[in-house]
Amino acid sequence: MRQSFIAGNWKMHKTPAEAVALAEELKKGLSDCKHKLLIAPSFTALDAVSKVVKGSNILLGAQNMATVEEGAHTGETSVLMLKAIGVDVVILGHSERRHVYGETDEMINTKVKLALEHGFEVILCVGETLEEREAGNAEKVVKTQTESGLKDVTEAQLEKVTIAYEPVWAIGTGKTATPEDADQIHKVTRDTVKNLYSDAAAEKMIIQYGGSVKPNNAAQLMSMENIDGALVGGASLKADLFLPIAEYDK
Ligand code: PGA
């Protein structure tokens, strides 16, 4: 039985003080939660939130990181910096990174390997655009992004990888994939892991769904066989929305 993993991606929201206040509220509200939990504040709030969640059942996530350890990379954040402030998990390949900032499968794979080499857990995001879905290519796109993202990742390292399926057309739009459609892509993703590694690796792989997850649709999505948690954007910014999602009952 895979443990469900609920993550909140705060994107470019909240000052350090606002982030600390929300983290405090979540820490209190989720102290008995049976699911694996993560919050990913923006870089400027990571250090402050790190102090709040330290020793709690909530992991600390970064939303991105540079492809290299250090150097002349204005505006980037290094894996070594994330390590120094107690980050546990790095979210990589988010659709906003792919489609707004032009990150390629190759760059994302470089980041995945670098994060794993430094002992981080990784959430690798994959997902098709609306055009790709309408052209009947959703499964192919997700399979390719999964294979490229995991290139040269060993089966031992894979233990630290979670995959998040986030259809781009469902992110921040209020549109959600039906539980059946999402489960179908999750199954394709799991089969891709099986072909790349083994039955056991595929069976263990946590695959989150992301894209307009809200308190009123979380439990239904999570009830599907291949959906093992959620990567939540908008609804992770308020405790009264994130708490019921994180505490859903399967
Ligand atoms: P959303 O974002 O929940 O606001 O759709 C999900 C994500 O981008 O991770």
mmCIF file of C-alpha atoms and ligand atoms in Angstrom:
data_model
loop_
_atom_site.group_PDB
_atom_site.id
_atom_site.type_symbol
_atom_site.label_atom_id
_atom_site.label_comp_id
_atom_site.label_asym_id
_atom_site.label_seq_id
_atom_site.Cartn_x
_atom_site.Cartn_y
_atom_site.Cartn_z
ATOM 1 C CA MET A 1 0.000 0.000 0.000
ATOM 2 C CA ARG A 2 1.476 3.344 -1.077
ATOM 3 C CA GLN A 3 1.407 6.201 1.435
ATOM 4 C CA SER A 4 -0.519 9.173 0.151
ATOM 5 C CA PHE A 5 1.570 12.331 -0.355
ATOM 6 C CA ILE A 6 -0.106 15.760 -0.205
ATOM 7 C CA ALA A 7 1.996 18.756 -1.211
ATOM 8 C CA GLY A 8 1.266 22.470 -1.269
ATOM 9 C CA ASN A 9 3.035 24.548 -3.922
ATOM 10 C CA TRP A 10 2.765 28.153 -2.823
ATOM 11 C CA LYS A 11 4.264 29.464 -6.082
ATOM 12 C CA MET A 12 5.081 33.218 -6.051
ATOM 13 C CA HIS A 13 2.827 34.063 -3.119
ATOM 14 C CA LYS A 14 3.394 35.206 0.449
ATOM 15 C CA THR A 15 6.022 37.291 2.179
ATOM 16 C CA PRO A 16 8.181 35.479 4.760
ATOM 17 C CA ALA A 17 5.888 36.701 7.575
ATOM 18 C CA GLU A 18 2.739 35.505 5.780
ATOM 19 C CA ALA A 19 4.405 32.191 4.951
ATOM 20 C CA VAL A 20 5.422 31.637 8.568
ATOM 21 C CA ALA A 21 1.868 32.338 9.743
ATOM 22 C CA LEU A 22 0.401 29.784 7.322
ATOM 23 C CA ALA A 23 3.070 27.211 8.133
ATOM 24 C CA GLU A 24 2.298 27.590 11.867
ATOM 25 C CA GLU A 25 -1.394 27.056 11.210
ATOM 26 C CA LEU A 26 -0.763 23.971 9.084
ATOM 27 C CA LYS A 27 1.679 22.508 11.578
ATOM 28 C CA LYS A 28 -0.964 22.771 14.275
ATOM 29 C CA GLY A 29 -3.811 21.513 12.127
ATOM 30 C CA LEU A 30 -1.966 18.578 10.615
ATOM 31 C CA SER A 31 -0.056 17.190 13.584
ATOM 32 C CA ASP A 32 -2.121 13.966 13.473
ATOM 33 C CA CYS A 33 -2.350 13.674 9.692
ATOM 34 C CA LYS A 34 -1.644 10.182 8.401
ATOM 35 C CA HIS A 35 -0.470 11.280 4.961
ATOM 36 C CA LYS A 36 3.008 12.378 3.933
ATOM 37 C CA LEU A 37 2.998 16.216 3.797
ATOM 38 C CA LEU A 38 4.982 18.945 2.095
ATOM 39 C CA ILE A 39 4.819 22.704 1.763
ATOM 40 C CA ALA A 40 6.874 24.565 -0.820
ATOM 41 C CA PRO A 41 7.131 28.324 -0.132
ATOM 42 C CA SER A 42 8.971 30.735 -2.415
ATOM 43 C CA PHE A 43 12.752 31.019 -2.003
ATOM 44 C CA THR A 44 12.624 34.161 0.120
ATOM 45 C CA ALA A 45 10.414 32.435 2.708
ATOM 46 C CA LEU A 46 12.199 29.059 2.791
ATOM 47 C CA ASP A 47 14.572 29.850 5.609
ATOM 48 C CA ALA A 48 11.879 31.239 7.895
ATOM 49 C CA VAL A 49 9.449 28.394 7.154
ATOM 50 C CA SER A 50 12.250 25.874 7.670
ATOM 51 C CA LYS A 51 12.418 26.926 11.313
ATOM 52 C CA VAL A 52 8.662 26.429 11.723
ATOM 53 C CA VAL A 53 8.407 22.931 10.226
ATOM 54 C CA LYS A 54 11.661 21.570 11.646
ATOM 55 C CA GLY A 55 10.912 18.458 13.697
ATOM 56 C CA SER A 56 7.273 18.345 12.526
ATOM 57 C CA ASN A 57 5.554 15.929 10.126
ATOM 58 C CA ILE A 58 5.652 18.529 7.329
ATOM 59 C CA LEU A 59 8.512 18.375 4.831
ATOM 60 C CA LEU A 60 9.988 21.523 3.330
ATOM 61 C CA GLY A 61 10.056 21.878 -0.448
ATOM 62 C CA ALA A 62 11.739 24.216 -2.913
ATOM 63 C CA GLN A 63 9.918 25.018 -6.154
ATOM 64 C CA ASN A 64 12.944 24.866 -8.444
ATOM 65 C CA MET A 65 16.743 24.900 -8.436
ATOM 66 C CA ALA A 66 19.643 25.600 -10.787
ATOM 67 C CA THR A 67 21.203 23.000 -13.097
ATOM 68 C CA VAL A 68 24.651 23.509 -11.559
ATOM 69 C CA GLU A 69 26.041 23.719 -8.025
ATOM 70 C CA GLU A 70 27.484 27.233 -8.206
ATOM 71 C CA GLY A 71 28.898 29.878 -10.475
ATOM 72 C CA ALA A 72 27.941 32.876 -12.543
ATOM 73 C CA HIS A 73 24.198 32.225 -12.734
ATOM 74 C CA THR A 74 22.435 35.450 -11.866
ATOM 75 C CA GLY A 75 19.034 34.919 -10.318
ATOM 76 C CA GLU A 76 19.404 31.172 -9.790
ATOM 77 C CA THR A 77 19.372 29.165 -6.562
ATOM 78 C CA SER A 78 21.839 26.359 -5.920
ATOM 79 C CA VAL A 79 21.279 22.887 -4.550
ATOM 80 C CA LEU A 80 23.936 23.685 -1.927
ATOM 81 C CA MET A 81 21.948 26.709 -0.717
ATOM 82 C CA LEU A 82 18.794 24.618 -0.409
ATOM 83 C CA LYS A 83 20.698 21.996 1.546
ATOM 84 C CA ALA A 84 22.081 24.607 3.937
ATOM 85 C CA ILE A 85 18.593 25.761 4.967
ATOM 86 C CA GLY A 86 17.091 22.334 5.506
ATOM 87 C CA VAL A 87 15.044 21.771 2.349
ATOM 88 C CA ASP A 88 13.936 18.132 1.991
ATOM 89 C CA VAL A 89 12.294 17.995 -1.436
ATOM 90 C CA VAL A 90 12.744 19.874 -4.716
ATOM 91 C CA ILE A 91 9.852 20.268 -7.164
ATOM 92 C CA LEU A 92 11.234 20.051 -10.702
ATOM 93 C CA GLY A 93 9.750 20.370 -14.170
ATOM 94 C CA HIS A 94 6.632 22.231 -13.060
ATOM 95 C CA SER A 95 4.614 23.249 -16.110
ATOM 96 C CA GLU A 96 5.192 26.936 -15.343
ATOM 97 C CA ARG A 97 8.941 26.250 -15.494
ATOM 98 C CA ARG A 98 8.517 24.311 -18.741
ATOM 99 C CA HIS A 99 6.073 26.589 -20.526
ATOM 100 C CA VAL A 100 6.688 30.074 -19.102
ATOM 101 C CA TYR A 101 10.445 29.821 -18.565
ATOM 102 C CA GLY A 102 11.324 27.429 -21.373
ATOM 103 C CA GLU A 103 12.858 24.599 -19.367
ATOM 104 C CA THR A 104 13.573 21.578 -21.537
ATOM 105 C CA ASP A 105 13.387 17.887 -20.655
ATOM 106 C CA GLU A 106 17.187 17.866 -20.727
ATOM 107 C CA MET A 107 17.527 20.707 -18.207
ATOM 108 C CA ILE A 108 14.949 19.098 -15.964
ATOM 109 C CA ASN A 109 16.779 15.769 -16.090
ATOM 110 C CA THR A 110 20.045 17.523 -15.146
ATOM 111 C CA LYS A 111 18.311 19.084 -12.146
ATOM 112 C CA VAL A 112 16.699 15.787 -11.127
ATOM 113 C CA LYS A 113 20.065 14.024 -11.111
ATOM 114 C CA LEU A 114 21.791 16.869 -9.260
ATOM 115 C CA ALA A 115 19.107 16.979 -6.557
ATOM 116 C CA LEU A 116 19.247 13.203 -6.106
ATOM 117 C CA GLU A 117 23.055 13.207 -5.938
ATOM 118 C CA HIS A 118 22.733 15.650 -3.050
ATOM 119 C CA GLY A 119 20.269 13.435 -1.223
ATOM 120 C CA PHE A 120 17.089 15.420 -1.863
ATOM 121 C CA GLU A 121 13.739 13.938 -2.646
ATOM 122 C CA VAL A 122 12.343 15.106 -5.974
ATOM 123 C CA ILE A 123 8.835 15.717 -7.260
ATOM 124 C CA LEU A 124 9.083 15.425 -11.039
ATOM 125 C CA CYS A 125 6.128 17.155 -12.713
ATOM 126 C CA VAL A 126 4.785 15.989 -16.051
ATOM 127 C CA GLY A 127 1.670 16.888 -18.007
ATOM 128 C CA GLU A 128 0.257 17.702 -21.411
ATOM 129 C CA THR A 129 -1.051 20.996 -22.749
ATOM 130 C CA LEU A 130 -4.611 21.377 -24.033
ATOM 131 C CA GLU A 131 -3.409 21.259 -27.656
ATOM 132 C CA GLU A 132 -1.514 18.049 -26.971
ATOM 133 C CA ARG A 133 -4.571 16.500 -25.313
ATOM 134 C CA GLU A 134 -6.886 17.554 -28.123
ATOM 135 C CA ALA A 135 -4.474 16.088 -30.667
ATOM 136 C CA GLY A 136 -4.707 12.758 -28.821
ATOM 137 C CA ASN A 137 -1.109 12.966 -27.585
ATOM 138 C CA ALA A 138 -1.568 13.208 -23.812
ATOM 139 C CA GLU A 139 -0.258 9.714 -23.075
ATOM 140 C CA LYS A 140 2.692 10.090 -25.428
ATOM 141 C CA VAL A 141 3.724 13.454 -23.938
ATOM 142 C CA VAL A 142 3.552 12.209 -20.362
ATOM 143 C CA LYS A 143 5.477 9.052 -21.253
ATOM 144 C CA THR A 144 8.222 11.067 -22.974
ATOM 145 C CA GLN A 145 8.491 13.589 -20.115
ATOM 146 C CA THR A 146 8.703 10.749 -17.592
ATOM 147 C CA GLU A 147 11.377 8.887 -19.562
ATOM 148 C CA SER A 148 13.406 12.043 -20.176
ATOM 149 C CA GLY A 149 13.109 13.283 -16.607
ATOM 150 C CA LEU A 150 14.316 9.948 -15.229
ATOM 151 C CA LYS A 151 17.122 9.360 -17.742
ATOM 152 C CA ASP A 152 20.171 7.868 -15.944
ATOM 153 C CA VAL A 153 18.385 7.827 -12.587
ATOM 154 C CA THR A 154 19.122 4.491 -10.900
ATOM 155 C CA GLU A 155 16.451 2.256 -9.392
ATOM 156 C CA ALA A 156 17.953 2.932 -5.939
ATOM 157 C CA GLN A 157 17.656 6.696 -6.499
ATOM 158 C CA LEU A 158 14.105 6.271 -7.718
ATOM 159 C CA GLU A 159 13.037 5.601 -4.118
ATOM 160 C CA LYS A 160 13.373 9.365 -3.600
ATOM 161 C CA VAL A 161 11.309 10.350 -6.625
ATOM 162 C CA THR A 162 7.607 11.212 -6.697
ATOM 163 C CA ILE A 163 5.944 11.948 -10.023
ATOM 164 C CA ALA A 164 3.217 14.598 -10.223
ATOM 165 C CA TYR A 165 0.844 14.406 -13.172
ATOM 166 C CA GLU A 166 -0.460 17.909 -13.781
ATOM 167 C CA PRO A 167 -2.384 18.476 -17.001
ATOM 168 C CA VAL A 168 -1.389 22.028 -17.955
ATOM 169 C CA TRP A 169 -4.973 22.930 -18.903
ATOM 170 C CA ALA A 170 -6.139 22.106 -15.370
ATOM 171 C CA ILE A 171 -3.600 24.213 -13.471
ATOM 172 C CA GLY A 172 -5.139 27.276 -11.879
ATOM 173 C CA THR A 173 -8.109 27.139 -14.238
ATOM 174 C CA GLY A 174 -10.739 25.499 -12.056
ATOM 175 C CA LYS A 175 -10.912 22.663 -14.624
ATOM 176 C CA THR A 176 -10.026 19.270 -13.253
ATOM 177 C CA ALA A 177 -9.388 16.066 -15.137
ATOM 178 C CA THR A 178 -12.124 13.557 -14.358
ATOM 179 C CA PRO A 179 -10.889 10.988 -11.842
ATOM 180 C CA GLU A 180 -11.102 8.349 -14.595
ATOM 181 C CA ASP A 181 -9.106 10.391 -17.139
ATOM 182 C CA ALA A 182 -6.481 11.260 -14.540
ATOM 183 C CA ASP A 183 -6.224 7.646 -13.408
ATOM 184 C CA GLN A 184 -5.668 6.539 -16.995
ATOM 185 C CA ILE A 185 -2.653 8.856 -17.361
ATOM 186 C CA HIS A 186 -1.382 7.804 -13.939
ATOM 187 C CA LYS A 187 -1.537 4.218 -15.140
ATOM 188 C CA VAL A 188 0.434 5.105 -18.277
ATOM 189 C CA THR A 189 3.003 6.805 -16.046
ATOM 190 C CA ARG A 190 3.221 3.774 -13.772
ATOM 191 C CA ASP A 191 3.631 1.488 -16.801
ATOM 192 C CA THR A 192 6.408 3.753 -18.056
ATOM 193 C CA VAL A 193 8.228 3.340 -14.729
ATOM 194 C CA LYS A 194 7.663 -0.413 -14.981
ATOM 195 C CA ASN A 195 9.236 -0.549 -18.438
ATOM 196 C CA LEU A 196 12.184 1.603 -17.375
ATOM 197 C CA TYR A 197 12.826 -0.177 -14.061
ATOM 198 C CA SER A 198 10.766 -3.038 -12.646
ATOM 199 C CA ASP A 199 7.336 -4.144 -11.451
ATOM 200 C CA ALA A 200 8.404 -3.435 -7.878
ATOM 201 C CA ALA A 201 9.576 0.103 -8.702
ATOM 202 C CA ALA A 202 6.300 0.842 -10.500
ATOM 203 C CA GLU A 203 4.237 -0.559 -7.649
ATOM 204 C CA LYS A 204 6.045 1.671 -5.127
ATOM 205 C CA MET A 205 6.037 4.869 -7.195
ATOM 206 C CA ILE A 206 3.955 7.656 -5.651
ATOM 207 C CA ILE A 207 2.131 9.510 -8.415
ATOM 208 C CA GLN A 208 0.389 12.721 -7.352
ATOM 209 C CA TYR A 209 -2.337 14.468 -9.305
ATOM 210 C CA GLY A 210 -2.226 18.243 -9.636
ATOM 211 C CA GLY A 211 -4.501 20.787 -11.298
ATOM 212 C CA SER A 212 -7.328 22.562 -9.466
ATOM 213 C CA VAL A 213 -7.431 20.118 -6.563
ATOM 214 C CA LYS A 214 -9.928 21.524 -4.033
ATOM 215 C CA PRO A 215 -11.593 20.253 -0.855
ATOM 216 C CA ASN A 216 -14.652 19.169 -2.854
ATOM 217 C CA ASN A 217 -12.808 16.995 -5.395
ATOM 218 C CA ALA A 218 -9.765 15.717 -3.495
ATOM 219 C CA ALA A 219 -11.254 12.572 -1.965
ATOM 220 C CA GLN A 220 -12.776 11.430 -5.252
ATOM 221 C CA LEU A 221 -9.506 11.893 -7.140
ATOM 222 C CA MET A 222 -7.532 10.204 -4.360
ATOM 223 C CA SER A 223 -9.880 7.218 -4.395
ATOM 224 C CA MET A 224 -8.578 6.157 -7.813
ATOM 225 C CA GLU A 225 -6.250 3.183 -7.902
ATOM 226 C CA ASN A 226 -3.244 4.976 -9.386
ATOM 227 C CA ILE A 227 -3.595 8.391 -7.730
ATOM 228 C CA ASP A 228 -1.452 8.546 -4.604
ATOM 229 C CA GLY A 229 -1.763 12.125 -3.465
ATOM 230 C CA ALA A 230 -1.949 15.669 -4.723
ATOM 231 C CA LEU A 231 0.214 18.621 -5.652
ATOM 232 C CA VAL A 232 -1.965 21.570 -4.731
ATOM 233 C CA GLY A 233 -1.456 25.149 -5.915
ATOM 234 C CA GLY A 234 -4.189 27.727 -5.282
ATOM 235 C CA ALA A 235 -5.947 25.777 -2.546
ATOM 236 C CA SER A 236 -2.694 25.377 -0.597
ATOM 237 C CA LEU A 237 -2.557 29.114 0.149
ATOM 238 C CA LYS A 238 -5.300 29.060 2.773
ATOM 239 C CA ALA A 239 -5.397 26.777 5.788
ATOM 240 C CA ASP A 240 -9.167 26.328 5.591
ATOM 241 C CA LEU A 241 -8.787 24.927 2.051
ATOM 242 C CA PHE A 242 -5.551 22.966 2.435
ATOM 243 C CA LEU A 243 -6.404 21.293 5.752
ATOM 244 C CA PRO A 244 -9.435 19.367 4.455
ATOM 245 C CA ILE A 245 -7.508 18.311 1.337
ATOM 246 C CA ALA A 246 -4.566 17.089 3.396
ATOM 247 C CA GLU A 247 -6.849 15.230 5.757
ATOM 248 C CA TYR A 248 -9.041 13.510 3.174
ATOM 249 C CA ASP A 249 -9.977 9.949 3.932
ATOM 250 C CA LYS A 250 -9.330 7.363 1.284
HETATM 251 P P1 PGA B 1 -3.568 24.631 -8.917
HETATM 252 O O1 PGA B 1 -1.983 24.412 -9.187
HETATM 253 O O2 PGA B 1 -3.935 23.702 -7.786
HETATM 254 O O3 PGA B 1 -3.702 26.077 -8.568
HETATM 255 O O4 PGA B 1 -4.264 24.261 -10.173
HETATM 256 C C1 PGA B 1 -1.412 23.145 -9.159
HETATM 257 C C2 PGA B 1 0.071 23.242 -9.439
HETATM 258 O O5 PGA B 1 0.450 24.019 -10.320
HETATM 259 O O6 PGA B 1 0.889 22.565 -8.794
#
